[in-house]
CSV table of C-alpha atoms in Angstrom, one decimal:
chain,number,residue,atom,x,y,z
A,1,UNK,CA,0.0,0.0,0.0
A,2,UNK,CA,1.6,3.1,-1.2
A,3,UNK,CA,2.1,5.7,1.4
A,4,UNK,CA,1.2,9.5,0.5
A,5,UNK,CA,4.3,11.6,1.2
A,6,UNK,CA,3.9,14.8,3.3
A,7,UNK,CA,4.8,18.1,1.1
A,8,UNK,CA,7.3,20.1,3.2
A,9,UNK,CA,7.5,22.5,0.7
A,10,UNK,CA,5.4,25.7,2.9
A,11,UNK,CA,7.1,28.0,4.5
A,12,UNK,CA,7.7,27.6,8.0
A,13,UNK,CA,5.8,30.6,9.9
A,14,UNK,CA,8.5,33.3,11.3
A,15,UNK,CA,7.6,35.5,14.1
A,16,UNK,CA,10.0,38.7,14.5
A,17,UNK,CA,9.7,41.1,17.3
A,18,UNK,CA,11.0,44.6,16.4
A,19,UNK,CA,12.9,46.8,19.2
A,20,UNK,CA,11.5,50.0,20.0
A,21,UNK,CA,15.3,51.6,19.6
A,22,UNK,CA,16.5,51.7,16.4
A,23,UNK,CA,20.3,51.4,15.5
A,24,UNK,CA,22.3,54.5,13.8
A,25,UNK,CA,22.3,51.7,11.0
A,26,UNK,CA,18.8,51.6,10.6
A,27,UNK,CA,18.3,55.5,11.3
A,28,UNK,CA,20.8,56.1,8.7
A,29,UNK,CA,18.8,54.6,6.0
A,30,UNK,CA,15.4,55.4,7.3
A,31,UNK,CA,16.5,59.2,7.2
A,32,UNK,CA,18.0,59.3,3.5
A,33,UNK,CA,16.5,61.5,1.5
A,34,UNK,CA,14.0,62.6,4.5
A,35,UNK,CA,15.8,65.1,5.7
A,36,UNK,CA,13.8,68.0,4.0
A,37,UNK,CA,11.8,71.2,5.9
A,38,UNK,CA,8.3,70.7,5.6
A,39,UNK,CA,7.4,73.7,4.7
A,40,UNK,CA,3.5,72.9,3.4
A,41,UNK,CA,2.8,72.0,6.8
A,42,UNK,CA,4.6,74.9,9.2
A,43,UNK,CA,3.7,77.7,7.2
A,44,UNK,CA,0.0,76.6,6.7
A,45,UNK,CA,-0.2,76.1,10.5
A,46,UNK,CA,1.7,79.4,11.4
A,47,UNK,CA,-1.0,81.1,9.3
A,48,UNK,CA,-4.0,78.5,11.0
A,49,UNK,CA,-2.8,79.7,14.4
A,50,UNK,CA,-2.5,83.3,13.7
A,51,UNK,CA,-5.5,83.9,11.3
A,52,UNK,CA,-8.4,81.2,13.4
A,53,UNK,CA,-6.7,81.5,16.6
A,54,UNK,CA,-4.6,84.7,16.9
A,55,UNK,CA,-7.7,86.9,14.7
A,56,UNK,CA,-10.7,85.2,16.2
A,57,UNK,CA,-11.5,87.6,19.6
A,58,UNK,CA,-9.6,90.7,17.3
A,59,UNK,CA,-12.7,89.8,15.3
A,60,UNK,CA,-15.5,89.4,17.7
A,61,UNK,CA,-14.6,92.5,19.2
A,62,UNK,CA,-14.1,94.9,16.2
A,63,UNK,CA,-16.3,93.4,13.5
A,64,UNK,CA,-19.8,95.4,13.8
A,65,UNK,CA,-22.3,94.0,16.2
A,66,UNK,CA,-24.8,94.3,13.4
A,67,UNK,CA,-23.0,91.4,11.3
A,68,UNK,CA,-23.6,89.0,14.1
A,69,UNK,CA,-26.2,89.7,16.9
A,70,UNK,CA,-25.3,88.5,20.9
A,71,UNK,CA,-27.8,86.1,20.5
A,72,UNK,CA,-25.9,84.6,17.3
A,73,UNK,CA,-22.3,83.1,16.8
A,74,UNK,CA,-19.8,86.1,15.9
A,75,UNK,CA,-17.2,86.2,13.2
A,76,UNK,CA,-15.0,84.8,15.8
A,77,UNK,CA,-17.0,81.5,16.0
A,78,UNK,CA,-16.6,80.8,13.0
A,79,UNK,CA,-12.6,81.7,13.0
A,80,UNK,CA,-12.5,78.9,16.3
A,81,UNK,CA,-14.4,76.3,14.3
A,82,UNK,CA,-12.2,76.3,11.5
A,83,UNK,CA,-9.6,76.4,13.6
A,84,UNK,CA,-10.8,73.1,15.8
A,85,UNK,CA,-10.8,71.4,12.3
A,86,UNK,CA,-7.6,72.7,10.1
A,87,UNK,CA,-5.0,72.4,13.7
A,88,UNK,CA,-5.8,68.9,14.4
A,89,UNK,CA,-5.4,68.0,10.5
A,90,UNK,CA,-2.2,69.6,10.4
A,91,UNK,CA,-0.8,67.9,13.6
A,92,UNK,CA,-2.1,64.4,12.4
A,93,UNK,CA,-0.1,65.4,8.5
A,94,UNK,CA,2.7,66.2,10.6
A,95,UNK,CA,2.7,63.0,12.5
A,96,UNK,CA,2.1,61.1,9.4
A,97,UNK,CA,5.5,62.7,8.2
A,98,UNK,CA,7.8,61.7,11.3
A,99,UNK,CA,10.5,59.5,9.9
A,100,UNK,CA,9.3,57.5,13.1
A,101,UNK,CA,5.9,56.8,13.5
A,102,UNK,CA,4.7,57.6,17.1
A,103,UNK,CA,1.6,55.1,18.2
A,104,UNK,CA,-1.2,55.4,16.4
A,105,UNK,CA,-2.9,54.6,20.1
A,106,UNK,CA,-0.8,58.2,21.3
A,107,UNK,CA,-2.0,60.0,18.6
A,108,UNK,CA,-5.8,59.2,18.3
A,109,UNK,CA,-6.1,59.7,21.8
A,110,UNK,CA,-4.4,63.5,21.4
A,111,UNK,CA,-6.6,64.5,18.7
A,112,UNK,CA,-9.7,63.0,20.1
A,113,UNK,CA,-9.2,65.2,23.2
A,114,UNK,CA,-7.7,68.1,21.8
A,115,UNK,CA,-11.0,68.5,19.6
A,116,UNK,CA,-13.3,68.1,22.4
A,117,UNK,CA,-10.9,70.5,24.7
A,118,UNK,CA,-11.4,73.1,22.0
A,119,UNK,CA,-14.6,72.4,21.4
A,120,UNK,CA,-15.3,73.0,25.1
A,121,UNK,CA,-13.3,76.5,24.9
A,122,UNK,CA,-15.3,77.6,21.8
A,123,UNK,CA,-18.7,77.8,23.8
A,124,UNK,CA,-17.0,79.5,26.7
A,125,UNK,CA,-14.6,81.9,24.8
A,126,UNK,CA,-18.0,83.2,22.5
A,127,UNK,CA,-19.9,83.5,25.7
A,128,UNK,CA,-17.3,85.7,27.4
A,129,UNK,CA,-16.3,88.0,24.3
A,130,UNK,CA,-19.9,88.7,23.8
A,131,UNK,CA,-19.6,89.6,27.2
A,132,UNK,CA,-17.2,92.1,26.7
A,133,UNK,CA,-19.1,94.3,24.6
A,134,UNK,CA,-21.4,94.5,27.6
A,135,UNK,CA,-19.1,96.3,29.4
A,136,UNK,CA,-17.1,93.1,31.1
A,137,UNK,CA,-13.7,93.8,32.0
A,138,UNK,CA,-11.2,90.9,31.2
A,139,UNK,CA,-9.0,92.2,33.8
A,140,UNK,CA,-10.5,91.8,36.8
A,141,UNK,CA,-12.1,88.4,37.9
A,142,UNK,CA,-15.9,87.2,37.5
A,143,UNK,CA,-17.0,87.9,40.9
A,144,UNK,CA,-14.8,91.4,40.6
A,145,UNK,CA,-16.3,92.7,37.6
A,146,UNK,CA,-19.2,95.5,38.3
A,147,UNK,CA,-21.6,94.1,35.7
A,148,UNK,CA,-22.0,90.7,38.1
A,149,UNK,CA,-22.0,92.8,41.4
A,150,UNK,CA,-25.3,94.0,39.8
A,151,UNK,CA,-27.1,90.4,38.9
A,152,UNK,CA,-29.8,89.6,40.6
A,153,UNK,CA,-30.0,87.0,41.9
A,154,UNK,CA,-26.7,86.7,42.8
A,155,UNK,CA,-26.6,83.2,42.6
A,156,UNK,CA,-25.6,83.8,38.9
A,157,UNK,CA,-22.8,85.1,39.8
A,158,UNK,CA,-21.8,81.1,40.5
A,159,UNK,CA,-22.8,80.3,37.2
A,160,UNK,CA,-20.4,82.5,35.0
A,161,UNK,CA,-18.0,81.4,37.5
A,162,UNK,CA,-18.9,77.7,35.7
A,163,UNK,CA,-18.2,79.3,32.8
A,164,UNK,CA,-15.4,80.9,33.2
A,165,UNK,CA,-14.1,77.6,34.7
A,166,UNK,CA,-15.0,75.5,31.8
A,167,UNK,CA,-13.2,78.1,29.3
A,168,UNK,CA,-10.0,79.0,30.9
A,169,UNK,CA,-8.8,75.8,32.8
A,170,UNK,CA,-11.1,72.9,32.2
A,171,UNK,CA,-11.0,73.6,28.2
A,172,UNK,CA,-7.7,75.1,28.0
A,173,UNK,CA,-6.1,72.2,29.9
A,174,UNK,CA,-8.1,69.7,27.4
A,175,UNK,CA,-6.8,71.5,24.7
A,176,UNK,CA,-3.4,72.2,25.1
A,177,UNK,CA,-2.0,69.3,26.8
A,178,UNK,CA,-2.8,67.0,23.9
A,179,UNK,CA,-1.5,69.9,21.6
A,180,UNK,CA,1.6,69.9,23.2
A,181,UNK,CA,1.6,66.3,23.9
A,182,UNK,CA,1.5,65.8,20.3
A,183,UNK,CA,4.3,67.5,19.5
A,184,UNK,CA,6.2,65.2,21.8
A,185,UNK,CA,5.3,63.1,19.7
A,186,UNK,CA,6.9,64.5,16.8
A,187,UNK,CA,9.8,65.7,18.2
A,188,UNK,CA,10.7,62.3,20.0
A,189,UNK,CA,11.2,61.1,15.8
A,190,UNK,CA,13.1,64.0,14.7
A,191,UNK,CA,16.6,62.8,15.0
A,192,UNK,CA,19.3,61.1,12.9
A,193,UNK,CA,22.5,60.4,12.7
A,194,UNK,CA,24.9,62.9,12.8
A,195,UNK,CA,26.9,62.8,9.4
A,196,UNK,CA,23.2,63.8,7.8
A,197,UNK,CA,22.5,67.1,9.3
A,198,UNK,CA,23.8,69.1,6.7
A,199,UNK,CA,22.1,68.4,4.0
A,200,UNK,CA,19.3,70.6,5.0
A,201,UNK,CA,20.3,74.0,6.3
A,202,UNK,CA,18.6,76.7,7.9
A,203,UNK,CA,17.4,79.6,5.4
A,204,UNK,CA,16.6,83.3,6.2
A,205,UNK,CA,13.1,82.8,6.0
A,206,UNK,CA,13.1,79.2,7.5
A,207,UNK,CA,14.3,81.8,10.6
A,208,UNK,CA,11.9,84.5,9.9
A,209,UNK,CA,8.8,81.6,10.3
A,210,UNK,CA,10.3,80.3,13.4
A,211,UNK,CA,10.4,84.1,15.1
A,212,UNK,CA,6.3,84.2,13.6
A,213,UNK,CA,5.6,81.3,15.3
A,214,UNK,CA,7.1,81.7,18.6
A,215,UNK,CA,5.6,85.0,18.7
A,216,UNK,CA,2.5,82.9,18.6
A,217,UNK,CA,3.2,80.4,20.6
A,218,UNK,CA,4.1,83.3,23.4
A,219,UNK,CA,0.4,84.4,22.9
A,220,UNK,CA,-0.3,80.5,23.7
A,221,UNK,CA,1.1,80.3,26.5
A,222,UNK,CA,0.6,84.0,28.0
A,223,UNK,CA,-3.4,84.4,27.1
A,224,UNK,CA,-4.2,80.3,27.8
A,225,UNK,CA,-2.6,80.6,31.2
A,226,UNK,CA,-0.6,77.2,30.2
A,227,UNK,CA,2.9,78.4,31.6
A,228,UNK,CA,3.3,75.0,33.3
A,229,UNK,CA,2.4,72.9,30.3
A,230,UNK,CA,4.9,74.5,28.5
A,231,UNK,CA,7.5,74.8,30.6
A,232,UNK,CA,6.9,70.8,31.3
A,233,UNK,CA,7.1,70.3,27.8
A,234,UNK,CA,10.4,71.9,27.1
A,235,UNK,CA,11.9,70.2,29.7
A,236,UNK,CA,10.8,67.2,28.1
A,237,UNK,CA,12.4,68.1,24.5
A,238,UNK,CA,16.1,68.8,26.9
A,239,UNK,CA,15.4,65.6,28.1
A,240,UNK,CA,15.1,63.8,24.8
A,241,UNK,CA,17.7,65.8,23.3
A,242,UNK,CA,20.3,64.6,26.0
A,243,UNK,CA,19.4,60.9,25.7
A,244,UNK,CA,19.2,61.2,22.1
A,245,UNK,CA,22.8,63.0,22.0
A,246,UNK,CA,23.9,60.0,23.9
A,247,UNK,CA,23.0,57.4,21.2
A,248,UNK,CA,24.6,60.2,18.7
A,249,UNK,CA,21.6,61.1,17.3
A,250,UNK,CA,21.0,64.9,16.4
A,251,UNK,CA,18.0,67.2,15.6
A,252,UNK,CA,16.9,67.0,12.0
A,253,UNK,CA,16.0,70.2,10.5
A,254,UNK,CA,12.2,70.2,11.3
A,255,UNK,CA,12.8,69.4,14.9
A,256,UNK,CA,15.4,71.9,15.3
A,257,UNK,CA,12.5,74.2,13.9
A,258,UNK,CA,10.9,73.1,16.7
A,259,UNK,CA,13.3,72.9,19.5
A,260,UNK,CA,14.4,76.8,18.9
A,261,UNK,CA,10.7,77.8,18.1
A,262,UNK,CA,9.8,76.5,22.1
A,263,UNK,CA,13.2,78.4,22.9
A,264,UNK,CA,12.1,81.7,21.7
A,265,UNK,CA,9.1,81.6,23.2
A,266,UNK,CA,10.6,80.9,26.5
A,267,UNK,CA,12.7,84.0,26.4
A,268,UNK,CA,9.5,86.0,24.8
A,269,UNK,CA,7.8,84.9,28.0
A,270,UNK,CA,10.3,86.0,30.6
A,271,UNK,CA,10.4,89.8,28.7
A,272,UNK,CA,6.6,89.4,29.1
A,273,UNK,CA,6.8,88.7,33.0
A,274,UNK,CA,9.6,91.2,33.5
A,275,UNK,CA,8.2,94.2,32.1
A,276,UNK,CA,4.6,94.0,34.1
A,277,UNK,CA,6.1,92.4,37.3
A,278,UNK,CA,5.4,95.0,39.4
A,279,UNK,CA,1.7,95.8,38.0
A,280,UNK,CA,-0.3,96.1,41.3
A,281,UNK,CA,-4.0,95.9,39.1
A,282,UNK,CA,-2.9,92.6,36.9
A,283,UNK,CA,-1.0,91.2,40.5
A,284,UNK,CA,-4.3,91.1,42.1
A,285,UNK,CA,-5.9,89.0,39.4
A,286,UNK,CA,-3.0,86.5,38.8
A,287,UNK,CA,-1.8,86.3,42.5
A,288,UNK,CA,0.4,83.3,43.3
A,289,UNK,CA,4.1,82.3,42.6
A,290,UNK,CA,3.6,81.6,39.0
A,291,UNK,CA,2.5,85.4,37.0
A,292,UNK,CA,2.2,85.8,33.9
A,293,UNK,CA,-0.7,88.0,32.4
A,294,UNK,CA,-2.7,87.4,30.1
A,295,UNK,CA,-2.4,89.8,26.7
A,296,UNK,CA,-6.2,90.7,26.7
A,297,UNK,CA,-6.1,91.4,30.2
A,298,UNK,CA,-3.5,94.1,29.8
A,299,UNK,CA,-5.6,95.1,26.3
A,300,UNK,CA,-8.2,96.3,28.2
A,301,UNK,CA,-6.4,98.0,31.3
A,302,UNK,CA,-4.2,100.1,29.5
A,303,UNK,CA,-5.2,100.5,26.0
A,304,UNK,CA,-8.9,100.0,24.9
């Protein structure tokens, strides 16, 4: 009785674990030919961040109540919706562009709740700049502010105090953290090996959009009252930068972008701080160890 013979000819199934450090080796070929500025994607957020973000109360307050009624969204609405929709696609088409891909797990996570962060500081934000053209002063605090001395009943006094909660720390928080987070992110993939950081250098107007954009990001950090996420997250990038150095890995050209952007707007920030450090009327609002005043604030103390 003839025996049927066993084929042997499939491919025996290979299981291969990957390490989460990669080798200069393997950095060395996963960064040839990568090493380019992404322009598309800083300049159109620079102009994101200072049109939808930057422009938006600077046109509630000055385009004509007639356009858009308090009982209606204002211009500036509509600047902070388009602004919770083009940011996040930017950060996840900067992501998409690290030469190492962060987790996907990371990164849905920091979108999902920066959206509903910003989300939550839209409603706020319109509330309290309509607000203003009632006579609110963004200086002083709710309970502080003459217009809510005058409620009746006083009770809702509480409730704006909800509000105000909702857009300066609960939706600020929500918002930046997974902003800043996701940059991390980024950053944490923008190295290589030495021997390749020449072959993209730093331009006059690579320069000139890094001084735009951490003149923004100082308006980040100064209005959002965020000081101590950013000065977490730049403490972070030294971090990575030393263990990084120590594998001799270097900043790429994009995350040197990066690195001096956070830089500048460190030293922006201390100027800031410096120059209104002994303001007695912003002191009283922003008491504590940690001051630093809020732009709008000082917009309607000493020049509206």
């Amino acid at each position: 009785m003839a025996t049927r013979k066993r084929r042997t000819d499939y491919p025996e199934p290979v299981i291969t674990v990957e390490s989460g450090f990669d080798s200069v080796a393997k950095l060395d070929k996963k960064f040839h030919g990568a090493n380019s500025f992404h322009w598309d994607i800083w300049l159109f957020l620079a102009l994101d961040n200072w049109i939808f973000d930057f422009g938006r109360p600077i046109a509630a307050l000055f385009v004509p109540l007639e356009w858009s009624p308090l009982n209606k969204p204002s211009i500036g609405d509509y600047f902070h919706m388009a602004y919770n929709v083009i940011t996040p696609f930017c950060i996840l088409k900067l992501l998409d562009r690290c030469p190492r891909k962060p987790s996907s797990t990371l990164v849905y996570l920091c979108i999902i709740t920066f959206v509903m962060g910003a989300s939550i500081h839209l409603v706020g934000d319109s509330i309290d700049h309509r607000l203003v053209h009632l006579g609110y002063q963004l200086h002083l605090s709710v309970r502080d502010n003459p217009m809510m001395q005058n409620l009746d009943p006083p009770g809702l006094v509480d409730s704006f105090e909800l509000l105000y909660l909702y857009d300066e720390e609960i939706g600020h928080l929500m918002w930046y953290i997974p902003f800043f987070a996701s940059l991390i992110l980024y950053f944490f993939g923008c190295f290589q090996p030495r021997h390749q950081t020449e072959a993209a250098k730093s331009s006059l107007a690579w320069w000139l959009l890094m001084v735009v954009s951490a003149v923004y990001y100082w308006y980040l950090v100064t209005e959002g009252q965020i000081f101590i996420v950013y000065f977490i997250t730049c403490v972070a990038m030294f971090v990575i930068v030393l263990v990084k150095k120590s594998r001799k890995l270097v900043l790429d050209i994009n995350g040197r972008f990066l690195f001096y952007t956070f830089l500048a707007t460190m030293l922006l920030t201390i100027v800031w701080v410096a120059v209104l450090w002994n303001d007695s009327v912003l002191r009283k609002k922003y008491p504590g160890v940690i001051y630093v005043p809020e732009p709008w604030a000082f917009y309607t103390l000493y020049l509206k």
